Coordinates of N, CA and C in Angstrom, one line a residue:
Chain A
E1 N 0.8 -1.2 0.0 CA 0.0 0.0 0.0 C 0.9 1.2 0.0
P2 N 0.5 2.3 -0.8 CA 1.3 3.5 -0.8 C 1.3 4.1 0.5
E3 N 2.4 4.9 0.8 CA 2.5 5.5 2.1 C 3.2 6.8 2.1
V4 N 2.9 7.6 3.1 CA 3.5 8.9 3.2 C 4.8 8.7 4.1
T5 N 5.9 9.2 3.7 CA 7.1 9.0 4.5 C 7.6 10.3 5.0
Q6 N 8.1 10.3 6.2 CA 8.7 11.5 6.8 C 10.1 11.2 7.4
T7 N 10.9 12.3 7.2 CA 12.2 12.3 7.8 C 12.5 13.6 8.4
P8 N 13.3 13.7 9.5 CA 13.7 12.5 10.3 C 12.6 12.0 11.2
S9 N 12.8 10.9 11.7 CA 11.8 10.4 12.7 C 11.9 11.1 14.0
H10 N 13.1 11.5 14.3 CA 13.3 12.3 15.6 C 14.5 13.2 15.4
Q11 N 14.3 14.5 15.8 CA 15.4 15.5 15.7 C 15.4 16.3 17.0
V12 N 16.6 16.4 17.5 CA 16.8 17.3 18.7 C 17.6 18.5 18.2
T13 N 17.1 19.7 18.6 CA 17.7 20.9 18.1 C 17.8 21.9 19.2
Q14 N 18.7 22.8 19.1 CA 18.9 23.9 20.1 C 17.9 25.0 19.8
M15 N 17.4 25.6 20.8 CA 16.5 26.7 20.7 C 17.1 27.8 19.9
G16 N 16.3 28.3 19.0 CA 16.8 29.3 18.1 C 17.3 28.8 16.7
Q17 N 17.5 27.5 16.6 CA 18.0 27.0 15.4 C 16.8 26.8 14.4
E18 N 17.2 26.6 13.2 CA 16.2 26.4 12.1 C 16.1 24.9 11.9
V19 N 14.9 24.4 11.7 CA 14.6 23.0 11.4 C 13.8 22.8 10.2
I20 N 14.2 21.8 9.4 CA 13.4 21.4 8.2 C 12.9 20.0 8.4
L21 N 11.6 19.8 8.3 CA 11.0 18.5 8.4 C 10.6 18.1 7.0
R22 N 10.9 16.9 6.6 CA 10.6 16.5 5.2 C 9.6 15.4 5.1
C23 N 8.9 15.5 4.0 CA 7.8 14.5 3.8 C 7.8 14.2 2.3
V24 N 7.5 12.9 2.0 CA 7.2 12.5 0.7 C 5.8 12.0 0.6
P25 N 4.9 12.8 0.1 CA 3.5 12.4 0.0 C 3.3 11.2 -1.0
I26 N 2.2 10.7 -1.0 CA 1.9 9.6 -2.0 C 1.8 10.3 -3.4
S27 N 2.4 9.6 -4.4 CA 2.8 10.2 -5.6 C 1.6 10.9 -6.4
N28 N 0.5 10.3 -6.4 CA -0.6 10.9 -7.2 C -1.5 11.8 -6.4
H29 N -1.1 12.1 -5.2 CA -1.9 13.0 -4.3 C -1.6 14.5 -4.7
L30 N -2.7 15.3 -4.5 CA -2.5 16.7 -4.8 C -2.6 17.6 -3.6
Y31 N -3.1 17.1 -2.5 CA -3.3 18.0 -1.3 C -2.4 17.5 -0.2
F32 N -1.7 18.4 0.4 CA -0.7 18.1 1.4 C -1.0 18.9 2.7
Y33 N -0.7 18.3 3.8 CA -1.0 18.9 5.1 C 0.1 18.7 6.1
W34 N 0.2 19.6 7.0 CA 1.0 19.4 8.2 C 0.2 19.6 9.4
Y35 N 0.4 18.7 10.4 CA -0.3 18.8 11.7 C 0.7 18.7 12.8
R36 N 0.3 19.2 14.0 CA 1.2 19.1 15.1 C 0.5 18.5 16.3
Q37 N 1.3 17.7 17.1 CA 0.7 17.1 18.3 C 1.7 17.2 19.4
I38 N 1.4 18.1 20.3 CA 2.3 18.3 21.5 C 2.0 17.0 22.4
L39 N 3.1 16.6 23.0 CA 3.0 15.3 23.8 C 1.8 15.3 24.7
G40 N 0.9 14.3 24.5 CA -0.2 14.0 25.3 C -1.4 14.9 25.0
Q41 N -1.3 15.7 24.0 CA -2.4 16.6 23.6 C -3.0 16.2 22.3
K42 N -4.0 17.0 21.9 CA -4.7 16.6 20.6 C -3.9 17.0 19.4
V43 N -4.3 16.5 18.3 CA -3.7 16.9 17.0 C -4.2 18.2 16.6
E44 N -3.3 19.1 16.0 CA -3.7 20.4 15.6 C -3.3 20.6 14.2
F45 N -4.2 21.1 13.4 CA -4.0 21.4 12.0 C -3.0 22.6 11.9
L46 N -2.1 22.5 11.0 CA -1.2 23.7 10.8 C -1.4 24.3 9.5
V47 N -1.4 23.5 8.4 CA -1.4 24.1 7.1 C -1.8 23.1 6.0
S48 N -2.4 23.6 5.0 CA -2.7 22.7 3.8 C -2.1 23.4 2.6
F49 N -1.8 22.6 1.6 CA -1.0 23.1 0.5 C -1.5 22.4 -0.8
Y50 N -1.8 23.2 -1.8 CA -2.3 22.7 -3.0 C -1.9 23.6 -4.2
N51 N -1.5 22.9 -5.2 CA -1.1 23.7 -6.4 C 0.0 24.7 -6.1
N52 N 0.9 24.2 -5.4 CA 2.1 25.0 -5.0 C 1.9 26.2 -4.2
E53 N 0.8 26.2 -3.5 CA 0.6 27.4 -2.6 C -0.2 26.9 -1.4
I54 N -0.1 27.7 -0.3 CA -0.9 27.4 0.9 C -2.4 27.7 0.6
S55 N -3.2 26.7 0.9 CA -4.6 26.9 0.7 C -5.3 27.3 2.0
E56 N -4.9 26.7 3.1 CA -5.4 27.1 4.4 C -4.3 27.0 5.5
K57 N -4.4 27.8 6.5 CA -3.5 27.7 7.6 C -4.2 28.1 8.9
S58 N -3.7 27.6 10.0 CA -4.3 27.9 11.3 C -3.5 29.0 12.0
E59 N -4.1 29.4 13.1 CA -3.5 30.5 13.9 C -2.1 30.1 14.4
I60 N -1.8 28.8 14.5 CA -0.5 28.4 15.0 C 0.5 28.7 13.9
F61 N 0.2 28.6 12.7 CA 1.1 28.7 11.6 C 1.4 30.2 11.3
D62 N 2.3 30.7 12.1 CA 2.7 32.1 12.0 C 4.0 32.2 11.2
D63 N 4.6 33.4 11.2 CA 5.7 33.7 10.3 C 6.9 32.8 10.6
Q64 N 6.9 32.1 11.7 CA 8.0 31.3 12.1 C 8.0 30.0 11.2
F65 N 6.8 29.7 10.6 CA 6.7 28.5 9.8 C 6.6 28.8 8.4
S66 N 7.1 27.9 7.6 CA 6.9 28.0 6.1 C 6.8 26.6 5.5
V67 N 6.2 26.4 4.4 CA 6.1 25.1 3.7 C 6.6 25.3 2.3
E68 N 7.0 24.2 1.7 CA 7.6 24.3 0.4 C 7.5 23.0 -0.3
R69 N 7.3 23.0 -1.6 CA 7.4 21.8 -2.3 C 8.5 22.0 -3.3
P70 N 9.7 21.8 -2.9 CA 10.9 22.2 -3.7 C 11.1 21.4 -5.0
D71 N 10.5 20.2 -5.1 CA 10.6 19.4 -6.3 C 9.3 18.6 -6.4
G72 N 9.3 17.7 -7.3 CA 8.0 17.0 -7.5 C 7.6 16.0 -6.5
S73 N 8.5 15.8 -5.5 CA 8.2 14.7 -4.5 C 8.2 15.2 -3.1
N74 N 9.0 16.1 -2.7 CA 9.1 16.4 -1.3 C 8.2 17.6 -0.9
F75 N 7.8 17.5 0.3 CA 7.0 18.6 0.9 C 7.6 18.9 2.3
T76 N 8.1 20.1 2.4 CA 8.8 20.4 3.7 C 8.1 21.4 4.5
L77 N 8.4 21.3 5.8 CA 8.0 22.2 6.8 C 9.2 22.8 7.5
K78 N 9.4 24.1 7.4 CA 10.5 24.8 8.0 C 10.1 25.6 9.2
I79 N 10.8 25.4 10.2 CA 10.5 26.2 11.5 C 11.8 27.0 11.7
R80 N 11.6 28.3 11.6 CA 12.7 29.2 11.8 C 12.8 29.6 13.3
S81 N 14.0 29.6 13.8 CA 14.3 30.1 15.2 C 13.3 29.3 16.2
T82 N 13.6 28.0 16.3 CA 12.7 27.2 17.1 C 12.7 27.6 18.6
K83 N 11.5 27.4 19.2 CA 11.3 27.7 20.6 C 11.0 26.4 21.3
L84 N 11.1 26.4 22.6 CA 10.9 25.2 23.4 C 9.5 24.6 23.2
E85 N 8.5 25.5 23.0 CA 7.2 25.1 22.8 C 6.9 24.5 21.4
D86 N 7.9 24.5 20.6 CA 7.7 23.9 19.3 C 8.0 22.4 19.4
S87 N 8.4 21.9 20.5 CA 8.6 20.5 20.7 C 7.3 19.8 20.6
A88 N 7.3 18.8 19.6 CA 6.0 18.1 19.3 C 6.3 17.1 18.3
M89 N 5.3 16.3 18.0 CA 5.3 15.4 16.9 C 4.6 16.2 15.7
Y90 N 5.3 16.1 14.6 CA 4.7 16.8 13.4 C 4.4 15.7 12.4
F91 N 3.1 15.7 12.0 CA 2.6 14.8 11.0 C 2.4 15.4 9.7
C92 N 2.9 14.8 8.7 CA 2.5 15.1 7.3 C 1.4 14.2 6.8
A93 N 0.6 14.7 5.9 CA -0.5 13.9 5.4 C -0.7 14.4 4.0
S94 N -1.4 13.5 3.2 CA -1.7 13.8 1.8 C -3.1 13.2 1.5
S95 N -3.7 13.8 0.5 CA -4.9 13.2 0.0 C -5.0 13.4 -1.5
E96 N -5.8 12.6 -2.2 CA -5.9 12.7 -3.6 C -6.7 13.9 -4.0
Q97 N -7.8 14.1 -3.3 CA -8.6 15.3 -3.5 C -8.9 16.0 -2.2
A98 N -9.5 17.2 -2.3 CA -9.8 17.9 -1.1 C -10.8 17.2 -0.3
W99 N -11.8 16.6 -1.0 CA -12.9 16.0 -0.3 C -13.1 14.6 -0.9
G100 N -13.6 13.7 -0.1 CA -14.1 12.5 -0.6 C -13.1 11.4 -0.6
N101 N -11.9 11.6 -0.1 CA -10.9 10.6 -0.1 C -10.3 10.4 1.3
T102 N -9.6 9.3 1.4 CA -8.9 9.1 2.6 C -7.7 10.0 2.7
I103 N -7.4 10.5 3.9 CA -6.2 11.2 4.2 C -5.2 10.3 4.8
Y104 N -4.1 10.2 4.2 CA -3.0 9.3 4.6 C -2.0 10.1 5.4
F105 N -1.6 9.6 6.5 CA -0.6 10.2 7.4 C 0.7 9.5 7.3
G106 N 1.7 10.3 7.5 CA 3.1 9.7 7.7 C 3.2 9.3 9.2
E107 N 4.3 8.7 9.5 CA 4.5 8.2 10.9 C 4.9 9.3 11.9
G108 N 5.2 10.5 11.3 CA 5.5 11.6 12.2 C 7.0 11.9 12.4
S109 N 7.3 13.1 12.7 CA 8.7 13.5 13.0 C 8.6 14.1 14.4
W110 N 9.3 13.5 15.3 CA 9.3 14.0 16.7 C 10.4 15.1 16.8
L111 N 10.0 16.3 17.1 CA 11.0 17.4 17.3 C 11.1 17.7 18.8
T112 N 12.4 17.7 19.2 CA 12.6 18.1 20.6 C 13.5 19.4 20.5
V113 N 13.1 20.4 21.1 CA 13.8 21.7 21.2 C 14.4 21.8 22.6
V114 N 15.7 22.0 22.7 CA 16.3 22.0 24.0 C 17.0 23.4 24.2
Chain B
A1 N -17.7 29.2 15.7 CA -16.5 28.4 15.8 C -16.8 26.9 16.0
Q2 N -16.0 26.1 15.5 CA -16.3 24.6 15.6 C -15.6 24.1 16.8
K3 N -16.2 23.0 17.3 CA -15.6 22.4 18.5 C -16.0 20.9 18.5
V4 N -15.1 20.1 19.0 CA -15.3 18.7 19.1 C -15.0 18.3 20.6
T5 N -16.0 17.6 21.2 CA -15.8 17.1 22.5 C -15.9 15.6 22.6
Q6 N -14.8 15.1 23.2 CA -14.8 13.7 23.5 C -14.7 13.6 25.0
A7 N -15.8 13.4 25.6 CA -15.9 13.5 27.1 C -15.2 12.3 27.8
Q8 N -15.1 11.2 27.1 CA -14.4 10.1 27.7 C -12.9 10.2 27.5
T9 N -12.2 10.5 28.6 CA -10.7 10.6 28.5 C -10.1 9.2 28.3
E10 N -10.5 8.3 29.1 CA -10.0 6.9 29.1 C -11.1 5.9 29.3
I11 N -11.0 4.9 28.5 CA -11.9 3.7 28.7 C -11.1 2.5 28.8
S12 N -11.5 1.6 29.7 CA -10.8 0.3 29.8 C -11.8 -0.8 29.7
V13 N -11.6 -1.7 28.8 CA -12.5 -2.9 28.7 C -11.7 -4.2 28.6
V14 N -12.4 -5.2 28.8 CA -11.8 -6.6 28.6 C -12.1 -7.1 27.2
E15 N -11.2 -7.7 26.7 CA -11.3 -8.3 25.3 C -12.7 -8.9 25.1
K16 N -13.2 -8.7 23.9 CA -14.5 -9.2 23.5 C -15.7 -8.4 23.9
E17 N -15.4 -7.4 24.8 CA -16.5 -6.5 25.1 C -16.7 -5.5 24.0
D18 N -18.0 -5.0 23.9 CA -18.2 -3.9 23.0 C -18.0 -2.6 23.7
V19 N -17.5 -1.6 22.9 CA -17.2 -0.3 23.5 C -17.6 0.8 22.6
T20 N -18.2 1.8 23.1 CA -18.6 3.0 22.3 C -17.9 4.2 22.8
L21 N -17.3 4.9 21.8 CA -16.6 6.1 22.0 C -17.4 7.3 21.6
D22 N -17.6 8.2 22.5 CA -18.6 9.3 22.2 C -17.8 10.5 21.5
C23 N -18.6 11.2 20.7 CA -18.1 12.4 20.0 C -19.2 13.3 19.8
V24 N -19.1 14.5 20.4 CA -20.2 15.5 20.2 C -19.5 16.8 19.6
Y25 N -20.1 17.3 18.6 CA -19.5 18.4 17.9 C -20.4 19.7 17.9
E26 N -19.8 20.8 17.6 CA -20.5 22.0 17.5 C -20.1 22.7 16.2
T27 N -21.1 23.1 15.4 CA -20.8 23.9 14.2 C -22.0 24.7 13.8
R28 N -21.7 25.8 13.2 CA -22.8 26.6 12.6 C -23.1 26.3 11.2
D29 N -22.2 25.6 10.6 CA -22.3 25.3 9.2 C -23.3 24.2 8.9
T30 N -23.9 24.2 7.8 CA -24.8 23.1 7.4 C -24.0 22.0 6.6
T31 N -22.9 22.4 6.1 CA -22.1 21.4 5.4 C -20.8 21.2 6.2
Y32 N -20.6 20.0 6.6 CA -19.4 19.8 7.3 C -19.1 18.3 7.2
Y33 N -17.9 17.9 7.7 CA -17.4 16.5 7.6 C -16.9 16.1 9.0
L34 N -17.1 14.9 9.3 CA -16.7 14.3 10.6 C -15.8 13.1 10.3
F35 N -14.8 13.0 11.2 CA -13.8 12.0 11.0 C -13.5 11.2 12.3
W36 N -13.0 10.0 12.1 CA -12.4 9.3 13.3 C -11.0 8.9 12.8
Y37 N -10.1 9.0 13.8 CA -8.7 8.6 13.6 C -8.3 7.7 14.7
K38 N -7.4 6.8 14.4 CA -6.8 5.9 15.5 C -5.3 6.2 15.6
Q39 N -4.9 6.3 16.8 CA -3.4 6.5 17.0 C -3.0 5.4 18.0
P40 N -2.4 4.4 17.4 CA -1.9 3.3 18.3 C -0.7 3.7 19.1
P41 N -0.2 2.9 20.0 CA 0.9 3.2 20.8 C 2.2 3.6 20.0
S42 N 2.3 3.0 18.8 CA 3.4 3.3 18.0 C 3.4 4.8 17.5
G43 N 2.3 5.5 17.6 CA 2.3 6.9 17.4 C 1.7 7.4 16.0
E44 N 1.6 6.5 15.1 CA 1.1 7.0 13.8 C -0.4 7.3 13.8
L45 N -0.9 8.1 12.9 CA -2.3 8.4 12.8 C -2.9 7.6 11.7
V46 N -4.0 6.9 12.0 CA -4.7 6.1 11.0 C -6.1 6.7 10.7
F47 N -6.4 7.0 9.5 CA -7.7 7.5 9.1 C -8.6 6.3 9.2
L48 N -9.8 6.5 9.8 CA -10.8 5.4 9.9 C -12.0 5.7 9.1
I49 N -12.6 6.9 9.2 CA -13.8 7.1 8.5 C -14.0 8.6 8.3
R50 N -14.7 9.0 7.2 CA -15.1 10.3 6.9 C -16.6 10.3 6.7
R51 N -17.4 11.2 7.2 CA -18.8 11.2 7.0 C -19.2 12.7 6.8
N52 N -20.0 12.9 5.7 CA -20.5 14.3 5.5 C -21.8 14.5 6.2
S53 N -22.1 15.8 6.3 CA -23.3 16.2 7.1 C -24.6 15.8 6.5
F54 N -24.6 15.4 5.2 CA -25.9 15.1 4.5 C -26.2 13.6 4.6
D55 N -25.3 12.9 5.1 CA -25.4 11.4 5.1 C -25.5 10.9 6.5
E56 N -26.7 10.7 7.0 CA -26.9 10.2 8.4 C -26.9 8.7 8.5
Q57 N -26.7 8.1 7.4 CA -26.7 6.6 7.5 C -25.6 6.1 8.3
N58 N -26.0 5.1 9.2 CA -24.9 4.5 10.0 C -24.0 3.7 9.1
E59 N -22.8 3.5 9.5 CA -21.8 2.8 8.7 C -21.2 1.7 9.5
I60 N -21.0 0.6 8.9 CA -20.4 -0.6 9.5 C -19.2 -1.0 8.7
S61 N -18.1 -1.2 9.3 CA -16.9 -1.8 8.6 C -16.3 -2.8 9.6
G62 N -16.6 -4.1 9.3 CA -16.1 -5.2 10.1 C -16.6 -5.0 11.6
R63 N -15.7 -4.9 12.5 CA -16.1 -4.7 13.9 C -16.4 -3.3 14.3
Y64 N -16.1 -2.4 13.4 CA -16.3 -1.0 13.6 C -17.7 -0.5 13.1
S65 N -18.3 0.3 13.8 CA -19.6 1.0 13.4 C -19.6 2.4 13.9
W66 N -20.3 3.2 13.1 CA -20.4 4.6 13.5 C -21.9 5.0 13.4
N67 N -22.3 5.8 14.4 CA -23.6 6.3 14.5 C -23.6 7.8 14.5
F68 N -24.2 8.4 13.4 CA -24.2 9.8 13.2 C -25.6 10.3 13.4
Q69 N -25.8 11.2 14.4 CA -27.1 11.8 14.7 C -27.0 13.3 14.7
K70 N -27.5 13.9 13.7 CA -27.5 15.4 13.6 C -28.3 16.0 14.7
S71 N -29.4 15.3 15.1 CA -30.3 15.9 16.1 C -29.6 16.1 17.4
T72 N -28.6 15.3 17.7 CA -27.8 15.4 19.0 C -26.4 15.8 18.7
S73 N -26.1 16.1 17.5 CA -24.7 16.6 17.1 C -23.7 15.6 17.6
S74 N -24.0 14.3 17.3 CA -23.1 13.3 17.8 C -22.6 12.3 16.7
F75 N -21.4 11.8 16.8 CA -20.9 10.9 15.8 C -20.1 9.9 16.6
N76 N -20.8 8.9 17.1 CA -20.2 7.9 18.0 C -19.7 6.7 17.3
F77 N -18.7 6.1 17.9 CA -17.9 5.0 17.3 C -18.0 3.8 18.2
T78 N -18.4 2.7 17.7 CA -18.5 1.5 18.4 C -17.6 0.4 17.9
I79 N -16.9 -0.2 18.8 CA -16.1 -1.4 18.4 C -16.7 -2.6 19.0
T80 N -17.1 -3.5 18.2 CA -17.7 -4.7 18.7 C -16.7 -5.8 18.9
A81 N -16.9 -6.6 20.0 CA -15.9 -7.7 20.3 C -14.5 -7.2 20.2
S82 N -14.2 -6.2 21.1 CA -12.9 -5.5 21.1 C -11.7 -6.5 21.2
Q83 N -10.6 -6.1 20.7 CA -9.4 -6.9 20.7 C -8.3 -6.1 21.3
V84 N -7.3 -6.7 21.8 CA -6.1 -6.0 22.4 C -5.5 -5.0 21.4
V85 N -5.5 -5.4 20.1 CA -5.0 -4.5 19.1 C -5.8 -3.2 18.9
D86 N -6.9 -3.2 19.4 CA -7.7 -2.0 19.4 C -7.3 -0.9 20.3
S87 N -6.4 -1.3 21.2 CA -5.9 -0.3 22.2 C -5.2 0.8 21.5
A88 N -5.6 2.0 21.7 CA -5.1 3.2 21.0 C -5.8 4.4 21.6
V89 N -5.3 5.5 21.1 CA -6.1 6.8 21.3 C -6.9 7.0 20.1
Y90 N -8.2 7.3 20.2 CA -9.0 7.6 19.1 C -9.5 9.0 19.1
F91 N -9.3 9.7 18.0 CA -9.7 11.1 17.8 C -10.8 11.2 16.9
C92 N -11.8 12.1 17.3 CA -12.9 12.5 16.5 C -12.5 13.9 15.9
A93 N -12.8 14.2 14.7 CA -12.5 15.5 14.2 C -13.6 16.0 13.3
L94 N -13.6 17.3 13.1 CA -14.7 18.0 12.4 C -14.0 19.0 11.4
S95 N -14.5 19.0 10.2 CA -14.1 20.0 9.3 C -15.2 20.8 8.7
E96 N -15.2 22.1 8.8 CA -16.3 22.9 8.2 C -15.9 23.4 6.9
D97 N -14.6 23.5 6.6 CA -14.2 24.1 5.4 C -14.5 23.3 4.2
N98 N -15.4 23.8 3.3 CA -15.8 23.0 2.2 C -14.8 23.0 1.0
T99 N -13.7 23.6 1.3 CA -12.6 23.4 0.2 C -11.5 22.5 0.6
N100 N -11.5 22.2 1.9 CA -10.3 21.4 2.3 C -10.6 20.6 3.5
A101 N -10.7 19.3 3.3 CA -11.0 18.4 4.4 C -9.9 18.3 5.4
G102 N -8.7 18.6 5.0 CA -7.6 18.4 5.9 C -7.6 19.4 7.0
K103 N -8.3 20.5 6.9 CA -8.4 21.6 7.9 C -9.4 21.2 9.0
S104 N -9.0 20.4 9.9 CA -9.9 19.8 10.8 C -9.6 20.3 12.3
T105 N -10.7 20.3 13.1 CA -10.5 20.5 14.5 C -10.7 19.1 15.2
F106 N -9.7 18.8 16.0 CA -9.7 17.5 16.6 C -10.2 17.6 18.0
G107 N -10.9 16.5 18.5 CA -11.2 16.4 19.9 C -9.9 16.0 20.7
D108 N -10.0 16.0 22.0 CA -8.9 15.7 22.8 C -8.5 14.2 22.8
G109 N -9.3 13.4 22.2 CA -9.0 12.0 22.1 C -9.5 11.2 23.3
T110 N -9.8 9.9 23.0 CA -10.2 8.9 24.1 C -9.2 7.8 24.0
T111 N -8.5 7.5 25.1 CA -7.6 6.4 25.2 C -8.3 5.2 25.6
L112 N -8.3 4.2 24.7 CA -9.0 2.9 24.9 C -7.9 1.9 25.2
T113 N -8.1 1.2 26.3 CA -7.3 0.1 26.7 C -8.1 -1.2 26.7
V114 N -7.7 -2.1 25.9 CA -8.4 -3.4 25.9 C -7.5 -4.4 26.5
K115 N -8.0 -5.0 27.6 CA -7.2 -6.0 28.4 C -7.5 -7.4 27.9
P116 N -6.5 -8.2 27.9 CA -6.8 -9.6 27.5 C -7.6 -10.4 28.6

């Protein structure tokens, strides 16, 4: 079965450093998403991306965050100047259409900011 | 504003018992979508079901069934004959945005423990 892959699975970074989390969505999917889950808390939507631009973003997704699809396969989340509260699991997901299809999630990237 | 409430923080059952996970939502939209996700101890998120607001038919998939009732704004999830492998955190989610199903509000989750 096709899957969404994420790298790294775990990253530890110093506060103030920049981090890039990478995702390879399923190849024929057109919609891409990032979510965040702080340890023990609920999943929170960050951003959705379609046709090489952000289609929706949440209040969490401020200027510190950016997303990019640098080539035909990767979808990245960049966090500039990380803060302690950015420590969380970040999930990438993709779907074939905006509606009517299953949303496939990656296994997550665990970010620890120290 | 949309809101999803999963009042049951933790549920513990013995294998083969049936268990229902409750989900109550709030929305002002007439068009919306409801979801259930499973997060096993390994941490990944698994999409289980999507239901739109115009389809109140109950759905059954193997041991899983979902009961959608607009009158009570509920979308409850029942696992029949539970198994140890069902142990996980289950999230209910709501999306009002009719252009993007991925923009969802999640509930706090219900941790289900199925004991052998």
